[in-house]
C-alpha positions as MATLAB code, in Angstrom:
seq = 'MSQTRTTEQSRYGAGTPGAAAAPLVPVGAASRGLAVRVGGAIGRWMRTAALVLGVAYAFGWVGLVLAVPALSRMTWRPPPIGNTLTRRHAAEAMRPYVLPRDPSITPEAAGVAFASMSPRLVTSVSTSFPLRAVDRPDAPWRRFDLSPLAFRSGVSRSYHGPDTKTILAAAAKGLPREELALLKQYGTAGVWAAFDRVARAPKVDFLAGRFVLPFGPDASAYLLPVPSFANSKELAYASVARAAWHLAEGRRDSAEAALRAVVSFGFQFVDHGTSMLDELTGATIVSIGRDGLKSLYDATRDPRAAALAAVQQGALAASRSPATVPWSGAASLGDAQARMIAFASQPGDATVPERLAMLYQVPRFACTSTRDLVMGPSAEVRAAFAAVRRDYAGMPGQLAEIDLIEAQLSSTHAPIEGVMPAPALRVANLLSRVYFNPRLGACTVMAPFGQVSW';
ca = [
     102.178   -1.421  -28.756;
     102.437    0.940  -25.846;
     100.127    3.371  -27.561;
      97.525    0.651  -28.151;
      97.569   -0.445  -24.502;
      97.179    3.124  -23.354;
      94.137    3.528  -25.570;
      92.574    0.354  -24.170;
      93.224    1.437  -20.592;
      91.685    4.813  -21.307;
      88.657    3.203  -22.899;
      87.935    0.846  -19.949;
      88.787    3.298  -17.168;
      92.101    1.736  -16.132;
      94.396    4.557  -17.264;
      94.920    6.019  -13.823;
      96.926    3.931  -11.366;
      94.998    3.070   -8.166;
      91.592    4.139   -9.581;
      88.597    1.754   -9.357;
      87.610    0.189  -12.567;
      84.506    1.746  -14.089;
      81.542   -0.665  -14.417;
      80.737   -1.880  -17.874;
      77.055   -0.819  -17.382;
      76.438    2.310  -15.273;
      74.437    1.561  -12.084;
      72.106    4.566  -12.424;
      71.133    3.630  -15.929;
      70.341    0.063  -14.871;
      68.029    1.259  -12.046;
      66.154    3.655  -14.257;
      65.649    0.996  -16.874;
      64.089   -1.475  -14.388;
      61.655    1.151  -13.044;
      60.607    2.071  -16.545;
      60.043   -1.541  -17.466;
      58.006   -2.235  -14.286;
      56.015    0.972  -14.680;
      55.327    0.163  -18.274;
      54.138   -3.326  -17.373;
      51.800   -1.940  -14.708;
      50.485    0.664  -17.106;
      49.816   -1.942  -19.783;
      48.085   -4.174  -17.188;
      45.924   -1.301  -16.010;
      44.970   -0.369  -19.564;
      44.096   -3.972  -20.287;
      42.153   -4.292  -17.039;
      40.312   -1.057  -17.722;
      39.453   -2.261  -21.194;
      38.246   -5.632  -19.910;
      36.238   -4.046  -17.099;
      34.812   -1.452  -19.449;
      33.715   -4.121  -21.910;
      32.279   -6.217  -19.063;
      30.496   -3.139  -17.647;
      29.027   -2.258  -21.034;
      28.030   -5.820  -21.870;
      26.596   -6.273  -18.360;
      24.528   -3.120  -18.716;
      23.264   -4.108  -22.167;
      22.515   -7.625  -20.978;
      20.526   -6.404  -17.987;
      18.496   -3.770  -19.838;
      17.537   -6.384  -22.421;
      17.075   -9.461  -20.232;
      15.351   -7.872  -17.227;
      12.393   -6.394  -19.178;
      11.970   -9.655  -21.100;
      11.846  -11.703  -17.896;
       9.628   -9.119  -16.177;
       7.133   -9.243  -19.042;
       6.905  -13.005  -18.664;
       6.305  -12.911  -14.897;
       4.193   -9.743  -14.578;
       0.600  -10.267  -13.513;
      -2.113   -7.654  -12.948;
      -3.298   -7.137   -9.369;
      -6.112   -9.512   -8.286;
      -8.776   -6.852   -7.718;
     -11.688   -8.498   -9.552;
     -13.318   -9.881   -6.404;
     -13.094   -6.521   -4.632;
     -14.616   -4.726   -7.615;
     -17.467   -7.233   -7.610;
     -18.090   -6.685   -3.901;
     -18.031   -2.940   -4.362;
     -20.519   -3.057   -7.234;
     -22.802   -5.255   -5.135;
     -22.744   -2.628   -2.367;
     -23.603    0.332   -4.609;
     -27.380   -0.216   -4.333;
     -27.157    0.840   -0.672;
     -26.165    4.426   -1.547;
     -29.692    5.771   -0.854;
     -29.399    4.623    2.762;
     -26.338    6.770    3.522;
     -26.891    9.351    6.244;
     -26.880   13.065    5.337;
     -23.348   14.443    5.397;
     -22.329   17.137    7.870;
     -20.228   19.789    6.083;
     -18.845   21.079    9.389;
     -16.765   17.901    9.782;
     -13.446   18.321    7.989;
     -11.688   15.377    6.324;
      -8.840   15.562    8.832;
     -11.208   15.711   11.830;
     -12.978   12.628   10.507;
      -9.596   10.949   10.047;
      -8.646   11.697   13.638;
     -11.988   10.288   14.793;
     -11.281    7.085   12.880;
      -7.757    6.871   14.311;
      -9.179    7.146   17.823;
     -11.203    3.975   17.260;
      -8.293    1.979   15.888;
      -6.081   -0.236   18.026;
      -2.537    0.922   18.617;
      -0.059   -0.226   15.985;
       3.478   -1.486   16.382;
       4.454    1.204   13.853;
       3.743    3.884   16.448;
       7.495    3.992   17.089;
       8.366    4.150   13.381;
      10.222    7.229   12.205;
       8.809    6.698    8.722;
       5.148    6.619    9.749;
       4.816    8.321   13.152;
       1.313    7.990   14.579;
      -0.728   10.853   15.916;
      -1.400   10.943   19.638;
      -5.180   10.526   19.982;
      -7.597    9.885   22.831;
      -9.207    6.463   22.492;
     -12.887    6.294   23.484;
     -14.231    3.310   25.345;
     -15.591    0.198   23.634;
     -16.584   -1.833   26.719;
     -17.521   -5.063   24.936;
     -13.843   -5.665   24.214;
     -13.450   -6.500   27.910;
     -16.472   -8.804   28.069;
     -16.196  -12.538   28.465;
     -19.702  -13.470   27.365;
     -21.171  -16.853   28.145;
     -23.285  -18.572   25.457;
     -26.353  -17.716   27.576;
     -25.630  -13.995   27.904;
     -28.369  -13.364   25.316;
     -31.254  -15.762   24.800;
     -31.247  -14.997   21.055;
     -27.638  -16.109   20.797;
     -24.074  -14.813   20.987;
     -22.122  -13.850   17.882;
     -19.041  -15.703   16.741;
     -17.757  -12.603   14.954;
     -17.252  -10.332   17.971;
     -17.996  -10.097   21.705;
     -21.697   -9.375   21.510;
     -25.204  -10.620   20.669;
     -25.911  -12.400   17.408;
     -26.495   -9.661   14.826;
     -28.959  -11.848   12.908;
     -31.358  -12.333   15.818;
     -30.894   -9.557   18.361;
     -33.085   -6.989   16.574;
     -36.055   -9.371   16.418;
     -35.535  -10.213   20.095;
     -35.334   -6.517   21.011;
     -38.596   -5.795   19.172;
     -40.347   -8.407   21.308;
     -38.775   -7.236   24.562;
     -35.696   -8.259   26.521;
     -35.227   -9.424   30.113;
     -33.897   -6.809   32.495;
     -30.460   -8.448   32.692;
     -30.064   -8.557   28.909;
     -31.285   -4.990   28.543;
     -28.761   -3.803   31.121;
     -25.971   -5.601   29.276;
     -27.156   -4.329   25.905;
     -27.139   -0.770   27.254;
     -23.361   -0.942   27.540;
     -23.214   -1.508   23.787;
     -25.676    1.269   23.015;
     -24.055    3.928   25.201;
     -20.362    3.221   24.500;
     -18.168    6.288   24.137;
     -16.874    5.105   20.770;
     -20.109    5.971   18.959;
     -19.422    9.733   18.917;
     -16.283    9.103   16.839;
     -18.057    6.468   14.732;
     -20.887    8.867   13.831;
     -18.421   11.632   13.039;
     -16.719    9.412   10.482;
     -20.069    8.221    9.099;
     -21.426   11.751    8.589;
     -18.274   13.430    7.239;
     -18.342   14.511    3.569;
     -14.822   13.061    3.196;
     -12.360   11.226    5.420;
      -8.598   11.748    5.259;
      -7.612    8.443    6.831;
      -3.863    9.054    6.592;
      -3.783   12.638    7.859;
      -5.882   11.504   10.808;
      -3.638    8.590   11.730;
      -0.126    9.832   10.930;
       1.984   12.910   11.499;
       2.704   14.431    8.095;
       4.993   14.614    6.228;
       6.108   11.005    6.363;
       9.694   10.203    7.315;
      12.519   10.290    4.727;
      12.719    6.480    4.573;
       8.970    5.969    4.092;
       7.857    3.725    1.251;
       4.366    3.569   -0.189;
       4.606   -0.217   -0.202;
       5.231   -0.335    3.537;
       2.411    2.033    4.470;
       0.522    0.518    7.455;
      -3.126   -0.310    6.770;
      -5.946   -0.002    9.299;
      -7.266   -3.084   11.032;
      -9.873   -4.864    8.928;
     -11.081   -6.852   11.946;
     -11.424   -3.762   14.132;
     -13.580   -1.935   11.584;
     -15.839   -4.960   11.138;
     -16.150   -5.270   14.907;
     -17.463   -1.702   15.119;
     -20.050   -2.497   12.458;
     -21.273   -5.601   14.290;
     -21.374   -3.757   17.607;
     -23.447   -1.023   15.992;
     -26.169   -3.595   15.301;
     -26.249   -4.230   19.057;
     -26.398   -0.473   19.541;
     -29.432   -0.334   17.252;
     -31.029   -3.197   19.163;
     -30.677   -1.266   22.430;
     -32.426    1.770   20.909;
     -35.175   -0.465   19.554;
     -35.653   -2.199   22.922;
     -36.029    1.239   24.531;
     -38.660    2.241   21.959;
     -36.450    4.539   19.847;
     -37.092    3.025   16.435;
     -35.764    6.050   14.501;
     -32.524    5.988   16.496;
     -32.161    2.273   15.778;
     -32.524    2.936   12.049;
     -30.030    5.831   12.225;
     -27.495    3.586   13.941;
     -27.756    1.019   11.140;
     -27.623    3.628    8.403;
     -24.477    4.914   10.116;
     -22.970    1.482    9.493;
     -23.749    1.817    5.776;
     -22.321    5.350    5.734;
     -19.209    4.222    7.614;
     -18.608    1.469    5.070;
     -18.907    3.802    2.092;
     -16.232    6.081    3.569;
     -13.756    3.224    3.050;
     -15.064    2.625   -0.451;
     -14.930    6.298   -1.443;
     -11.879    7.580    0.425;
      -9.783    4.571    1.418;
      -6.122    4.253    0.594;
      -6.006    0.688   -0.734;
      -8.128   -2.060   -2.241;
      -8.192   -3.694    1.188;
      -9.948   -0.558    2.437;
     -12.487   -0.887   -0.356;
     -13.097   -4.536    0.459;
     -13.491   -3.602    4.124;
     -16.009   -0.928    3.204;
     -18.075   -3.219    0.988;
     -18.187   -5.795    3.777;
     -19.319   -3.201    6.316;
     -22.011   -1.937    3.963;
     -23.372   -5.478    3.745;
     -23.467   -5.700    7.566;
     -25.483   -2.493    7.692;
     -27.778   -3.718    4.918;
     -28.530   -6.983    6.692;
     -29.113   -5.112    9.950;
     -31.593   -2.748    8.302;
     -33.414   -5.683    6.733;
     -33.691   -7.335   10.172;
     -34.980   -4.092   11.676;
     -37.618   -3.622    8.979;
     -38.710   -7.230    9.313;
     -38.882   -7.018   13.115;
     -40.958   -3.831   13.024;
     -43.067   -4.845    9.999;
     -41.832   -1.832    8.095;
     -43.135   -1.792    4.489;
     -39.648   -0.823    3.301;
     -38.537   -4.383    4.023;
     -39.679   -5.502    0.565;
     -37.560   -2.877   -1.195;
     -34.532   -3.802    0.883;
     -35.107   -7.476    0.137;
     -34.897   -6.584   -3.552;
     -31.618   -4.785   -2.862;
     -30.308   -7.893   -1.140;
     -31.247  -10.030   -4.116;
     -29.615   -7.571   -6.478;
     -26.443   -7.611   -4.411;
     -26.442  -11.412   -4.486;
     -26.808  -11.397   -8.263;
     -24.059   -8.768   -8.615;
     -21.712  -10.832   -6.468;
     -22.112  -13.723   -8.914;
     -21.180  -11.586  -11.919;
     -17.458  -10.959  -12.252;
     -16.615   -7.285  -12.508;
     -14.889   -5.850  -15.565;
     -11.304   -5.007  -14.671;
      -9.482   -2.086  -16.343;
      -7.264   -4.357  -18.438;
     -10.088   -6.576  -19.683;
      -9.736   -7.313  -23.393;
      -6.222   -5.883  -23.686;
      -4.379   -7.106  -26.758;
      -0.929   -7.015  -25.171;
       0.927   -6.253  -21.990;
       1.609   -2.722  -23.195;
      -2.091   -2.262  -23.941;
      -3.039   -3.551  -20.484;
      -0.631   -1.169  -18.819;
      -1.881    1.745  -20.919;
      -5.449    0.960  -19.846;
      -4.422    0.867  -16.227;
      -2.727    4.257  -16.506;
      -5.804    5.687  -18.238;
      -8.030    4.193  -15.526;
      -6.001    6.005  -12.874;
      -6.038    9.270  -14.846;
      -9.760    9.448  -15.548;
     -12.038    9.194  -12.490;
     -15.277    8.072  -14.163;
     -16.881    5.494  -11.878;
     -13.556    4.534  -10.314;
     -13.104    4.999   -6.577;
     -10.044    6.435   -4.855;
      -8.729    2.983   -3.797;
      -9.145    1.653   -7.340;
      -7.244    4.533   -8.895;
      -4.506    4.271   -6.294;
      -4.260    0.527   -6.944;
      -3.431    1.311  -10.562;
      -0.844    3.899   -9.530;
       0.841    1.333   -7.298;
       1.392   -0.795  -10.407;
       3.013    1.966  -12.439;
       6.521    1.763  -10.899;
       6.486   -1.953  -11.704;
       5.846   -1.110  -15.368;
       9.410    0.248  -15.614;
      10.695   -3.290  -15.123;
       8.875   -4.467  -18.263;
      10.083   -1.665  -20.566;
      13.676   -1.111  -21.685;
      12.921    2.520  -22.399;
      11.397    3.193  -18.979;
      14.074    1.152  -17.249;
      16.800    3.346  -18.723;
      15.116    6.719  -19.168;
      12.510    6.742  -16.399;
       8.732    7.257  -16.517;
       7.043    8.448  -19.681;
       5.040   11.644  -20.099;
       1.812    9.621  -19.875;
       2.827    8.246  -16.492;
       3.737   11.676  -15.167;
       0.415   13.025  -16.456;
      -1.482   10.260  -14.639;
       0.097   11.215  -11.326;
      -0.612   14.884  -11.967;
      -4.274   14.097  -12.717;
      -4.783   12.051   -9.570;
      -2.999   14.633   -7.447;
      -5.177   17.399   -8.898;
      -8.388   15.493   -8.206;
      -7.467   14.926   -4.554;
      -6.283   18.410   -3.670;
      -7.316   19.303   -0.145;
      -6.643   15.809    1.224;
      -3.100   16.052    2.657;
      -2.888   12.363    3.548;
      -3.977   11.261    0.087;
      -1.485   13.601   -1.538;
       1.289   12.311    0.717;
       0.508    8.746   -0.367;
       0.539    9.746   -4.045;
       3.927   11.407   -3.502;
       5.265    8.187   -1.990;
       4.058    6.147   -4.956;
       5.550    8.604   -7.442;
       8.875    8.511   -5.604;
       9.097    4.819   -6.517;
       9.356    5.794  -10.189;
      12.929    6.906   -9.547;
      13.882    4.574   -6.715;
      12.221    1.171   -6.723;
      14.422   -0.549   -4.149;
      12.064   -0.032   -1.194;
       9.333   -2.535   -2.213;
      11.655   -5.507   -1.864;
      12.627   -4.633    1.707;
      10.950   -7.061    4.084;
       9.976   -9.330    1.188;
      13.207  -10.414   -0.470;
      16.046  -12.054    1.497;
      18.941   -9.879    2.612;
      21.394  -11.223   -0.044;
      18.964  -10.231   -2.812;
      18.618   -6.793   -1.294;
      22.411   -6.405   -1.219;
      22.637   -7.430   -4.870;
      19.964   -4.894   -5.796;
      21.743   -2.114   -3.928;
      25.095   -3.059   -5.474;
      23.719   -3.023   -9.015;
      21.951    0.251   -8.324;
      25.243    1.855   -7.330;
      27.355    0.262  -10.049;
      24.995    1.326  -12.835;
      23.727    4.513  -11.154;
      20.149    3.333  -11.689;
      18.059    2.094   -8.725;
      15.332    0.864  -11.083;
      17.803   -1.458  -12.789;
      19.035   -2.868   -9.486;
      15.581   -3.504   -8.060;
      14.099   -4.866  -11.282;
      16.993   -7.291  -11.739;
      16.178   -8.887   -8.395;
      12.399   -8.655   -8.759;
      12.079   -9.832  -12.363;
      11.810  -13.575  -11.599;
       9.150  -13.027   -8.951;
       6.500  -11.004  -10.779;
       3.988   -9.586   -8.303;
       5.718  -10.664   -5.087;
       5.824   -7.234   -3.478;
       4.072   -4.816   -5.764;
];
């Protein structure tokens, strides 16, 4: 009995008198067991969370790269350039009236001359598109407050000056001294030296003349400031008054040269502009010069009036015939896009603004193609940019614009800035970072809106 008790006391730690009883479960072992269990639970939770997030990430990526192109294909629309093409074709018959080009005028010098005639832009403080500092010649009529009786033949509603439809006929018959003195301010304005330089230049680099190159790091082709359409038209109208002053002073050849300068000025926009708005501006200016020449020939009984009347009739007929757009007759969206890329690659009869208009569409094509959305632009797209860049070598501003457009192939977030609301922009940036693909982020936001900002 005594031996049994001793064994029990030894087993449970009570064999030594006065010693504390040993715990049934060691404290250290209990602590380590709890930490292991908690750590194991956290590890299992993290593995489960990682698995769930990984599946969600993968399914989200697959869903976006399939859904976004499908929605983009449904909402994509080609650019509305048909009217501009029609206007440009209607203007082409005036090519013979262009003034001889002066090879001593460089494209950049002509661009600076154009910039000097343009009003100051708010973007002059922009770090993305810093403006050149240029001297601005005087255009005095901008300060005039003409009364309806300033000219007996009428005052124009299009600008501060005489009616362009009647002033040449009035000048041929003779003007009162007061009108002649007022008209002289139009004919001798300092702005005409810059105007004639642009009109006579073989080429005009509009961007290199207006902006300091290279553009800023945050510049986007879709935010590139465009010249003032109204300002350029105003110069064309005022040049008709300039011609009228020469005619009133007996300088008929100078009057004709002033009006042919208007035609030449307009074709610089058509041939070397940076957008379809430039081309439309140019076609409009050409028509102002054409109508002015017709008025001059009629007022002076010039036999060339009949030929110019035929040109006017031809332009009217051309304006009623819709122009053939590059994607006309395309069997599918892919076919239409392929035609647009080919149109940009092969000059043919296409103008600079028309080819650039097609290039501006190319980054949007990525939104309609799963392959391009994931992998980036195809070899055909890269070849199109290379072809356009090669054709416009020697025009730094044009090349800078092409570089900006091509940059959108890899990062298409910029076009939605200033167009989409801030929450949409944040979503696009978030998706771009999460999936390491700015095209996917931008296209996800832009897909429902089609051509909103492209």
